């Protein structure tokens, strides 16, 4: 990956390492290699397990081990101390198992010596699996079953976000690309016609078609990969680029921030967790959340990371991670802790599995061109788009039933529609999103029918291969977000 990182920034980051103390961190990671969304239920593969384990091991060597490169102040080295660590994932087989695999890399089995207790009666007991350490996983309510859902907003339950994302399917940008790629997808059809009918093999399903072929290119033997010779590098690159464009536009739109609701929730969770680290005297030090790429893309858009690199228009690879670090140059000790004025935040991203030979890169947030950002500046940057409470979520999403009814929000009846954000019950930023939405799928099916009819009278335009950079550039220049993604 070639990131357009400022040389100045890179050199600052390197030279500052020795002086700084890391006080805490929040890691948001994508799952490892999985089976295809179009063959549900999706599951984590052995390769995916290995990827998240490798990433976990990298972060152990960065933050935890005794010779860690950016050791978190006071973090236990071998035996996990649960109060220092919070790990979470939505209810989803791929994401939960990915979190489990990552945590094994972070705190591996401690062996017989550390993993042995002596009982009152003198008997020694060694824990199973060579001192394997058990780490509980909290459940976040947004993103339930997201890896089985082909539709980005399906796992958010946010009415206005679904409407906004759906609007993309009637935009001229979508329809133009749809028209121009009909021939291309017709050419791809022999590879995927056991899963997608010819009317489904269009830009409308750009991500799921890419996903099916990406999985097949990694796992399927030639006997189970029809017409595999059609998947040239160029075709694969084009499938990926079209999927990026599709997903980006569903995940983020500058003029409709609600489309990026998952990114707003991530912003709230990260800010709130890091604030807890500070206000709690740096006892809870490390947070790890697993989630889908769509939320990452929504966050990239909201945090204006595309200003730092056009790579952010693309779907992050398996096991990619975002990291926010709390850092300080202050000298301090446990009886005089650093104040918020002395604390800054560094943001890093790594595309794909992180390892000692492929490490995260630092990027400036919010289009500032500056990193690290002082804590207060970081907070105001995040607060500009974070959704911090159930009431705020309901208001932004336009939902007013179920968990969003006045009763559920603890508001007096009739006042729910203009309750200010932040009032009502707080759900520690998770937003209380519920199960997948079926109504949206209905809307998409209708649209597919309309487009199918259009097909009959359509003049098919020639296919143009457009690079991601150009797509990004064009988007910025015309005010149209040009690349895209879904979960
Ligand atoms: C700590 O000091 C180094 C060296 O001056 C600097 O590069 C770095 O940005 C500082 N870190 C913070 C958090 O201010
Ligand atoms: C994982 O998914 C694949 C493809 O959908 C399926 O064939 C396989 O049985 C699943 N494995 C497990 C352990 O569920
Ligand atoms: C010691 O206590 C454990 C747990 O109660 C028991 O399983 C074990 O048999 C005891 N050992 C002896 C020697 O009493
Ligand atoms: C929000 O509204 C949509 C559309 O009415 C609905 O499908 C979804 O379940 C609601 N979400 C919640 C959390 O109530
Ligand atoms: C936002 O979305 C609408 C509808 O999908 C689209 O018409 C508009 O061009 C988009 N704006 C940007 C900046 O992408
Ligand atoms: C799918 O494409 C292959 C290769 O062109 C063809 O042999 C097969 O009949 C097609 N299957 C369907 C269901 O259209
Ligand atoms: C890859 O193999 C799976 C079954 O293991 C099958 O469902 C899928 O259709 C195959 N993919 C392609 C593109 O042939
Ligand atoms: C296709 O890409 C792979 C991996 O990047 C590379 O090893 C291979 O040489 C490429 N093949 C052609 C024909 O360009
Ligand atoms: C951080 O926590 C403190 C103490 O709980 C609270 O007063 C403050 O509002 C919080 N700030 C943010 C940005 O959440
Ligand atoms: C991640 O890498 C893929 C290629 O492997 C690229 O298409 C995509 O743009 C990259 N995404 C980000 C966010 O860097
Ligand atoms: C993103 O940052 C760039 C560079 O600072 C700025 O020109 C642009 O207006 C910002 N975009 C948004 C949406 O804030
Ligand atoms: C797509 O093609 C149809 C049929 O040729 C045409 O009517 C429609 O205007 C085209 N749409 C766009 C956005 O180019």
PDB file of N, CA, C and O and ligand atoms in Angstrom, residues 35-36 39-43, ligand 2:
ATOM      1  N   UNK A  35     -15.577 -17.109   4.948  1.00  0.00           N
ATOM      2  CA  UNK A  35     -16.271 -17.627   3.773  1.00  0.00           C
ATOM      3  C   UNK A  35     -17.149 -16.509   3.207  1.00  0.00           C
ATOM      4  O   UNK A  35     -17.320 -15.461   3.837  1.00  0.00           O
ATOM      5  N   UNK A  36     -17.721 -16.737   2.010  1.00  0.00           N
ATOM      6  CA  UNK A  36     -18.424 -15.668   1.300  1.00  0.00           C
ATOM      7  C   UNK A  36     -19.759 -15.312   1.951  1.00  0.00           C
ATOM      8  O   UNK A  36     -20.417 -16.158   2.552  1.00  0.00           O
ATOM      9  N   UNK A  39     -22.734 -17.279   0.641  1.00  0.00           N
ATOM     10  CA  UNK A  39     -22.961 -18.655   1.077  1.00  0.00           C
ATOM     11  C   UNK A  39     -23.106 -18.683   2.594  1.00  0.00           C
ATOM     12  O   UNK A  39     -22.300 -19.277   3.295  1.00  0.00           O
ATOM     13  N   UNK A  40     -24.158 -18.020   3.139  1.00  0.00           N
ATOM     14  CA  UNK A  40     -24.301 -17.907   4.588  1.00  0.00           C
ATOM     15  C   UNK A  40     -24.620 -19.256   5.231  1.00  0.00           C
ATOM     16  O   UNK A  40     -25.120 -20.129   4.541  1.00  0.00           O
ATOM     17  N   UNK A  41     -24.355 -19.453   6.516  1.00  0.00           N
ATOM     18  CA  UNK A  41     -23.730 -18.460   7.379  1.00  0.00           C
ATOM     19  C   UNK A  41     -22.223 -18.368   7.157  1.00  0.00           C
ATOM     20  O   UNK A  41     -21.553 -19.388   7.019  1.00  0.00           O
ATOM     21  N   UNK A  42     -21.714 -17.139   7.103  1.00  0.00           N
ATOM     22  CA  UNK A  42     -20.284 -16.951   6.918  1.00  0.00           C
ATOM     23  C   UNK A  42     -19.544 -17.415   8.175  1.00  0.00           C
ATOM     24  O   UNK A  42     -20.062 -17.315   9.280  1.00  0.00           O
ATOM     25  N   UNK A  43     -18.355 -17.957   7.992  1.00  0.00           N
ATOM     26  CA  UNK A  43     -17.558 -18.321   9.163  1.00  0.00           C
ATOM     27  C   UNK A  43     -16.094 -17.969   8.960  1.00  0.00           C
ATOM     28  O   UNK A  43     -15.626 -17.810   7.831  1.00  0.00           O
TER      29      UNK A  43
HETATM   30  C1  LIG B   2     -18.213 -22.433   6.809  1.00  0.00           C
HETATM   31  O1  LIG B   2     -18.847 -21.942   5.632  1.00  0.00           O
HETATM   32  C2  LIG B   2     -18.728 -22.818   4.504  1.00  0.00           C
HETATM   33  C3  LIG B   2     -19.290 -22.103   3.301  1.00  0.00           C
HETATM   34  O2  LIG B   2     -20.504 -21.496   3.604  1.00  0.00           O
HETATM   35  C4  LIG B   2     -19.435 -24.119   4.831  1.00  0.00           C
HETATM   36  O3  LIG B   2     -19.272 -24.996   3.734  1.00  0.00           O
HETATM   37  C5  LIG B   2     -18.800 -24.735   6.072  1.00  0.00           C
HETATM   38  O4  LIG B   2     -19.512 -25.904   6.446  1.00  0.00           O
HETATM   39  C6  LIG B   2     -18.829 -23.743   7.228  1.00  0.00           C
HETATM   40  N1  LIG B   2     -18.043 -24.302   8.319  1.00  0.00           N
HETATM   41  C7  LIG B   2     -18.465 -24.254   9.580  1.00  0.00           C
HETATM   42  C8  LIG B   2     -17.517 -24.784  10.604  1.00  0.00           C
HETATM   43  O5  LIG B   2     -19.557 -23.812   9.890  1.00  0.00           O
END
